[in-house]
Short mmCIF file of C-alpha atoms in Angstrom, two decimals:
data_model
loop_
_atom_site.label_atom_id
_atom_site.label_comp_id
_atom_site.label_asym_id
_atom_site.label_seq_id
_atom_site.Cartn_x
_atom_site.Cartn_y
_atom_site.Cartn_z
CA MET A 1 142.39 140.56 47.86
CA LYS A 2 139.69 139.96 45.30
CA LYS A 3 136.23 141.16 46.21
CA GLY A 4 134.62 137.69 45.84
CA LYS A 5 137.24 136.02 48.01
CA GLY A 6 136.88 138.71 50.66
CA LEU A 7 133.12 138.22 50.81
CA PHE A 8 133.62 134.46 51.13
CA ILE A 9 135.96 134.89 54.12
CA ILE A 10 133.52 137.27 55.80
CA ALA A 11 130.71 134.79 55.28
CA GLN A 12 132.80 132.02 56.85
CA MET A 13 133.55 134.23 59.85
CA LEU A 14 129.86 134.99 60.27
CA VAL A 15 129.06 131.28 60.22
CA VAL A 16 131.68 130.63 62.92
CA ILE A 17 130.31 133.49 65.05
CA LEU A 18 126.73 132.24 64.66
CA LEU A 19 127.78 128.71 65.62
CA PHE A 20 129.60 130.04 68.69
CA VAL A 21 126.58 132.09 69.76
CA SER A 22 124.27 129.12 69.16
CA CYS A 23 126.43 126.77 71.25
CA ALA A 24 126.72 129.33 74.02
CA ALA A 25 122.94 129.72 74.08
CA ALA A 26 122.44 125.94 74.17
CA ALA A 27 124.93 125.41 77.00
CA PRO A 28 123.07 124.78 80.26
CA ALA A 29 123.16 127.57 82.80
CA LYS A 30 124.55 126.88 86.25
CA PRO A 31 121.73 125.50 88.43
CA GLU A 32 120.20 127.94 90.90
CA TYR A 33 119.95 125.18 93.50
CA GLU A 34 122.29 122.24 94.10
CA TRP A 35 120.98 119.78 96.66
CA LYS A 36 121.88 116.40 98.16
CA TYR A 37 119.71 113.31 98.69
CA GLY A 38 121.06 110.87 101.28
CA GLU A 39 120.16 107.21 100.72
CA ALA A 40 121.23 104.34 103.00
CA LEU A 41 120.70 101.53 100.49
CA GLY A 42 122.44 100.39 97.31
CA PRO A 43 121.94 101.55 93.71
CA LYS A 44 119.58 98.71 92.72
CA HIS A 45 117.25 98.98 95.71
CA PRO A 46 113.75 100.36 94.96
CA LEU A 47 114.31 103.23 97.40
CA THR A 48 117.37 104.35 95.45
CA ILE A 49 115.55 103.90 92.14
CA GLY A 50 112.78 106.08 93.54
CA ALA A 51 115.31 108.68 94.69
CA ARG A 52 116.86 108.89 91.23
CA ALA A 53 113.41 109.15 89.64
CA PHE A 54 112.71 112.11 91.94
CA ALA A 55 116.02 113.77 91.06
CA ASP A 56 115.48 113.35 87.31
CA LYS A 57 111.87 114.56 87.45
CA LEU A 58 112.78 117.57 89.57
CA GLY A 59 115.47 118.59 87.12
CA GLU A 60 113.02 118.19 84.23
CA LEU A 61 110.21 120.13 85.90
CA THR A 62 112.51 123.03 86.82
CA ASN A 63 114.30 123.12 83.43
CA GLY A 64 117.61 122.48 85.14
CA ARG A 65 117.24 125.17 87.80
CA VAL A 66 117.60 122.42 90.41
CA LYS A 67 120.39 119.87 90.40
CA LEU A 68 119.83 117.07 92.89
CA THR A 69 122.55 114.47 93.47
CA VAL A 70 121.61 111.13 95.03
CA TYR A 71 124.26 109.66 97.34
CA ASP A 72 123.39 106.01 97.88
CA SER A 73 124.89 103.16 99.93
CA GLY A 74 125.18 105.30 103.05
CA SER A 75 127.94 107.40 101.50
CA LEU A 76 126.72 110.47 103.43
CA GLY A 77 126.56 108.60 106.73
CA THR A 78 124.50 106.22 108.84
CA ILE A 79 120.71 106.46 108.95
CA GLN A 80 120.93 108.49 112.15
CA GLU A 81 123.50 110.81 110.59
CA LEU A 82 121.26 111.30 107.54
CA ILE A 83 118.35 112.23 109.80
CA GLU A 84 120.53 114.68 111.71
CA GLY A 85 121.78 116.12 108.41
CA VAL A 86 118.25 116.93 107.20
CA ASP A 87 117.30 118.20 110.64
CA ILE A 88 120.07 120.83 110.56
CA GLY A 89 119.99 121.40 106.79
CA SER A 90 123.37 119.99 105.72
CA ILE A 91 121.47 117.40 103.65
CA GLU A 92 118.31 118.47 101.85
CA PHE A 93 116.44 115.18 101.23
CA ILE A 94 116.32 111.64 102.62
CA ASP A 95 113.95 108.71 102.82
CA VAL A 96 113.76 106.94 106.15
CA SER A 97 111.61 104.43 108.00
CA MET A 98 109.06 105.93 110.35
CA ALA A 99 110.68 104.10 113.26
CA PRO A 100 113.64 106.46 113.88
CA LEU A 101 111.42 109.54 113.33
CA SER A 102 109.02 108.44 116.05
CA THR A 103 111.15 110.18 118.68
CA PHE A 104 110.09 113.48 117.07
CA SER A 105 106.38 112.62 116.84
CA SER A 106 104.77 109.96 119.04
CA LYS A 107 101.88 109.38 116.61
CA PHE A 108 104.42 107.78 114.26
CA TYR A 109 104.72 104.95 116.79
CA ALA A 110 101.29 103.77 115.60
CA PHE A 111 102.83 102.72 112.28
CA ASN A 112 105.56 100.73 114.02
CA LEU A 113 103.06 98.43 115.74
CA PRO A 114 103.17 94.74 114.82
CA TYR A 115 100.71 93.35 112.28
CA LEU A 116 98.97 96.68 111.66
CA PHE A 117 98.97 96.06 107.89
CA ASN A 118 98.49 92.64 106.30
CA ASN A 119 99.56 93.63 102.79
CA VAL A 120 101.13 96.47 100.84
CA ASP A 121 98.01 97.38 98.86
CA VAL A 122 96.11 98.35 102.00
CA ALA A 123 99.16 100.27 103.25
CA TYR A 124 99.42 102.19 99.95
CA ALA A 125 95.71 103.03 100.08
CA PHE A 126 96.08 104.26 103.66
CA GLU A 127 99.01 106.51 102.69
CA ASP A 128 97.05 107.97 99.76
CA GLY A 129 93.94 108.54 101.88
CA PRO A 130 93.16 111.43 104.23
CA MET A 131 94.81 109.91 107.30
CA GLY A 132 98.01 109.22 105.40
CA GLN A 133 98.09 112.69 103.91
CA GLU A 134 97.68 114.17 107.41
CA LEU A 135 101.12 112.73 108.22
CA LYS A 136 102.73 115.11 105.76
CA GLY A 137 104.30 118.30 107.04
CA PRO A 138 106.72 119.11 109.88
CA VAL A 139 107.67 116.19 112.13
CA GLY A 140 107.19 117.44 115.66
CA LYS A 141 109.66 120.18 116.60
CA SER A 142 112.38 118.86 114.30
CA GLY A 143 113.66 120.61 111.18
CA ILE A 144 112.28 117.75 109.06
CA SER A 145 109.09 117.64 106.98
CA VAL A 146 107.41 114.64 105.35
CA ILE A 147 106.41 115.33 101.75
CA GLY A 148 105.86 111.83 100.36
CA PHE A 149 105.69 108.10 100.97
CA MET A 150 107.69 105.12 99.86
CA GLU A 151 108.06 101.74 101.50
CA ASN A 152 110.53 99.13 102.61
CA GLY A 153 108.07 96.26 102.65
CA MET A 154 107.09 93.65 105.19
CA ARG A 155 109.81 92.83 107.71
CA SER A 156 110.73 89.19 108.36
CA LEU A 157 113.31 87.27 110.36
CA THR A 158 116.64 85.75 109.36
CA SER A 159 118.67 83.67 111.78
CA ASN A 160 121.25 80.99 112.28
CA VAL A 161 118.86 79.06 114.50
CA ARG A 162 115.59 77.68 113.14
CA ILE A 163 112.70 79.97 114.11
CA VAL A 164 109.09 79.06 113.40
CA GLU A 165 107.08 79.93 116.51
CA PRO A 166 107.49 82.68 119.10
CA LYS A 167 108.87 80.14 121.59
CA ASP A 168 111.84 79.72 119.22
CA VAL A 169 113.05 83.28 119.89
CA VAL A 170 112.88 83.04 123.68
CA GLY A 171 116.26 84.19 124.99
CA ARG A 172 117.61 84.76 121.47
CA LYS A 173 119.42 87.98 120.58
CA ILE A 174 117.52 89.55 117.67
CA ARG A 175 118.69 92.80 116.11
CA THR A 176 116.00 95.43 115.69
CA MET A 177 116.05 99.08 114.75
CA SER A 178 116.67 101.45 117.63
CA ASN A 179 112.95 101.91 118.17
CA LYS A 180 111.24 101.11 121.44
CA VAL A 181 108.03 99.81 119.84
CA HIS A 182 109.93 97.30 117.72
CA MET A 183 112.02 96.27 120.69
CA THR A 184 108.97 95.84 122.92
CA ALA A 185 107.21 93.68 120.32
CA PHE A 186 110.13 91.24 120.19
CA GLU A 187 110.60 91.28 123.94
CA LYS A 188 106.92 90.38 124.36
CA ALA A 189 107.55 87.43 122.05
CA GLY A 190 110.37 86.38 124.39
CA ALA A 191 113.43 87.59 122.45
CA SER A 192 116.25 89.79 123.65
CA ALA A 193 115.97 92.80 121.32
CA VAL A 194 119.36 94.25 120.40
CA PRO A 195 119.34 97.66 118.67
CA MET A 196 122.25 97.97 116.28
CA VAL A 197 123.42 100.35 113.56
CA PHE A 198 122.34 99.02 110.14
CA SER A 199 125.81 99.37 108.62
CA GLU A 200 127.32 97.15 111.37
CA LEU A 201 124.75 94.38 111.02
CA PHE A 202 126.45 92.17 108.42
CA THR A 203 129.60 91.81 110.53
CA ALA A 204 127.58 91.09 113.67
CA LEU A 205 125.71 88.31 111.86
CA GLN A 206 128.90 86.95 110.36
CA GLN A 207 130.57 86.78 113.76
CA ASN A 208 127.47 85.37 115.50
CA VAL A 209 127.32 88.31 117.90
CA ILE A 210 123.55 88.02 117.55
CA ASP A 211 121.27 85.09 116.72
CA GLY A 212 119.27 86.85 114.03
CA GLN A 213 117.78 90.04 112.69
CA GLU A 214 114.59 91.39 111.12
CA ASN A 215 114.39 93.41 107.90
CA PRO A 216 112.41 93.68 104.68
CA LEU A 217 113.35 91.04 102.11
CA LEU A 218 114.87 93.56 99.72
CA ASN A 219 117.16 94.89 102.48
CA ILE A 220 118.25 91.33 103.21
CA GLN A 221 119.12 90.99 99.53
CA ASP A 222 120.69 94.43 99.15
CA MET A 223 122.97 94.04 102.18
CA SER A 224 123.81 90.37 101.42
CA PHE A 225 122.63 89.17 104.83
CA TYR A 226 121.62 85.93 103.09
CA GLU A 227 125.32 85.08 102.81
CA VAL A 228 125.67 84.72 106.59
CA GLN A 229 122.23 83.39 107.59
CA LYS A 230 120.79 79.87 107.50
CA TYR A 231 117.07 80.59 107.81
CA LEU A 232 114.53 83.08 106.55
CA THR A 233 111.21 83.01 108.42
CA LEU A 234 108.42 84.94 106.69
CA THR A 235 106.85 86.40 109.82
CA GLU A 236 105.95 89.72 108.10
CA HIS A 237 105.54 91.21 111.57
CA PHE A 238 106.00 94.93 110.72
CA TYR A 239 105.16 96.83 107.57
CA ASP A 240 107.90 99.40 107.01
CA ILE A 241 106.43 102.70 105.83
CA THR A 242 109.27 104.85 104.54
CA VAL A 243 108.72 108.58 104.46
CA PHE A 244 110.31 110.98 102.01
CA CYS A 245 111.65 113.97 103.92
CA VAL A 246 113.00 117.44 103.24
CA ASN A 247 114.58 120.09 105.41
CA THR A 248 111.61 122.22 106.50
CA LYS A 249 113.38 125.56 106.27
CA LEU A 250 114.51 124.85 102.71
CA TYR A 251 111.08 123.67 101.60
CA ASN A 252 109.38 126.77 102.98
CA SER A 253 111.97 129.19 101.61
CA VAL A 254 112.14 128.23 97.93
CA PRO A 255 109.90 130.00 95.36
CA ALA A 256 106.38 128.63 94.96
CA ASP A 257 107.09 127.14 91.53
CA ILE A 258 110.10 125.20 92.86
CA ARG A 259 108.06 123.95 95.81
CA ALA A 260 105.31 122.84 93.42
CA ALA A 261 107.92 121.01 91.33
CA ILE A 262 109.20 119.23 94.47
CA ASP A 263 105.66 118.09 95.28
CA GLU A 264 104.98 116.89 91.74
CA ALA A 265 108.31 115.06 91.54
CA ALA A 266 107.61 113.44 94.92
CA ALA A 267 104.26 112.11 93.68
CA TYR A 268 105.96 110.77 90.55
CA MET A 269 108.68 109.14 92.65
CA THR A 270 106.07 107.33 94.78
CA GLU A 271 104.51 105.68 91.74
CA VAL A 272 107.85 104.69 90.20
CA HIS A 273 109.00 103.30 93.53
CA ARG A 274 105.85 101.28 94.22
CA ARG A 275 105.93 99.56 90.85
CA GLU A 276 109.63 98.77 91.30
CA CYS A 277 108.96 97.37 94.79
CA ILE A 278 106.22 95.11 93.51
CA LYS A 279 108.44 93.88 90.68
CA GLN A 280 111.47 93.21 92.87
CA ASN A 281 109.47 91.61 95.69
CA ASP A 282 107.93 89.22 93.17
CA ASN A 283 111.43 87.97 92.37
CA VAL A 284 113.33 88.19 95.66
CA LEU A 285 112.39 84.76 97.03
CA ASP A 286 113.52 83.14 93.78
CA PHE A 287 116.79 85.02 94.18
CA PHE A 288 117.28 83.57 97.67
CA LYS A 289 116.50 80.07 96.42
CA GLN A 290 119.06 80.37 93.62
CA LYS A 291 121.80 82.43 95.26
CA SER A 292 121.69 81.44 98.92
CA LYS A 293 121.62 78.36 101.11
CA MET A 294 118.93 79.82 103.38
CA GLU A 295 115.96 77.65 104.19
CA ILE A 296 112.80 79.68 103.55
CA ILE A 297 110.16 79.03 106.20
CA ARG A 298 106.61 79.97 105.21
CA LEU A 299 104.24 80.22 108.16
CA THR A 300 100.76 78.75 108.25
CA PRO A 301 97.90 81.13 109.15
CA GLU A 302 97.87 79.56 112.62
CA GLN A 303 101.62 80.10 113.10
CA LYS A 304 101.37 83.73 111.98
CA ALA A 305 98.42 84.21 114.35
CA ALA A 306 100.63 82.96 117.20
CA TRP A 307 103.20 85.66 116.39
CA LYS A 308 100.50 88.30 116.29
CA LYS A 309 99.09 87.16 119.63
CA ALA A 310 102.55 87.20 121.23
CA MET A 311 103.25 90.76 120.06
CA MET A 312 99.78 92.28 120.58
CA PRO A 313 100.45 93.54 124.15
CA THR A 314 102.61 96.18 122.46
CA TYR A 315 99.42 98.03 121.44
CA ASP A 316 98.29 98.52 125.04
CA ILE A 317 101.77 99.54 126.21
CA TYR A 318 101.96 102.45 123.73
CA ARG A 319 98.27 103.28 123.45
CA LYS A 320 98.44 106.30 125.76
CA GLU A 321 101.70 107.65 124.29
CA ILE A 322 100.39 107.41 120.72
CA GLY A 323 96.99 108.78 121.75
CA ALA A 324 94.13 106.34 122.30
CA GLU A 325 91.68 108.19 120.06
CA TYR A 326 94.19 108.54 117.23
CA LEU A 327 95.25 104.89 117.44
CA ASP A 328 91.61 103.76 117.31
CA LYS A 329 91.08 105.89 114.19
CA VAL A 330 94.16 104.37 112.52
CA ILE A 331 93.06 100.82 113.33
CA ALA A 332 89.53 101.52 112.09
CA GLU A 333 90.74 103.02 108.81
CA VAL A 334 93.10 100.12 108.17
CA ALA A 335 90.24 97.68 108.89
CA ARG A 336 87.94 99.57 106.49
CA LEU A 337 90.52 99.44 103.69
CA GLN A 338 91.29 95.78 104.40
CA ALA A 339 87.58 94.96 104.05
CA GLN A 340 87.53 96.73 100.68
CA TYR A 341 90.60 94.78 99.61
CA ASP A 342 89.12 91.45 100.71
CA ALA A 343 85.94 92.25 98.77
CA GLY A 344 87.95 93.09 95.64
CA LYS A 345 86.82 96.73 95.75
CA LEU A 346 90.10 98.48 96.59
CA ASP A 347 91.40 100.54 93.66
CA THR A 348 95.05 99.55 93.12
CA SER A 349 95.37 100.95 89.59
CA ARG A 350 97.93 103.58 90.63
CA TRP A 351 100.53 100.92 91.36
CA ARG A 352 99.36 97.62 89.88
#
């Protein structure tokens, strides 16, 4: 072999070796942590969009040390099964309404009371303030910790009978979450509250097993309840705070830098989610008008006041269980923030 040709071959081999080493170095290492996020709603729902924003941000902040997979559409189980999964540690993260977590901490019942919040901006400000932040941490004696807030919006009624005033629900079977505060509020309005698993609700409505149900507008859209309901009544009776939860043992056991990344990603997720909620809620009524045959019933201030009056006894029923002093503090803080909002002085720049 000629000397020049031999040197050329060696040079080619070196190039191949360098390329191999370079590719090997660029190949991502196996994640140190692989976790699951259980989500009950579909891929286009703001809660799922928030979940994916959290997963992406967490991977970015940890340089791929954490791989979080979001399982939407209830693919990991019902809401109750997701809660149980985080409680025992078989699922690492979920978001869930405060209602089903209230059995672990009675103070959560305060945020299930009817007409506590009049609008989402005041609710967001409450969550970001000191009283909201105090809700973070372990939930009672469960294995679940709250580390962030999202929302599922104002809850309203759909039905196959026309409902405008509280007298229209007297004797009617209305599906609620399995939460005694929600059930009491509807029973005080005269309805027969029927707790039912969320995943079974469409079929129950389709078969007229119940007369109606209550949910946030985006859930009604996401689960296609509008296909089997004639009326949508904008009662806006509950505001559905959704808490972002982690298995407590996991959260406390990971290194400090990973825990800090979880917290930062959770804060990022909240902002992404809020903006997506506002955008989608701005469009959801137009969607119902175009894609459904539901009649949309907007209540007058007087009609909404009648609903509030009918459900208000719920406050006294649960006052002692929640804690009278704590409930008074919550009501006072909400009133303070509402006054700021009404005066145009509430800072909404984080989400508007």
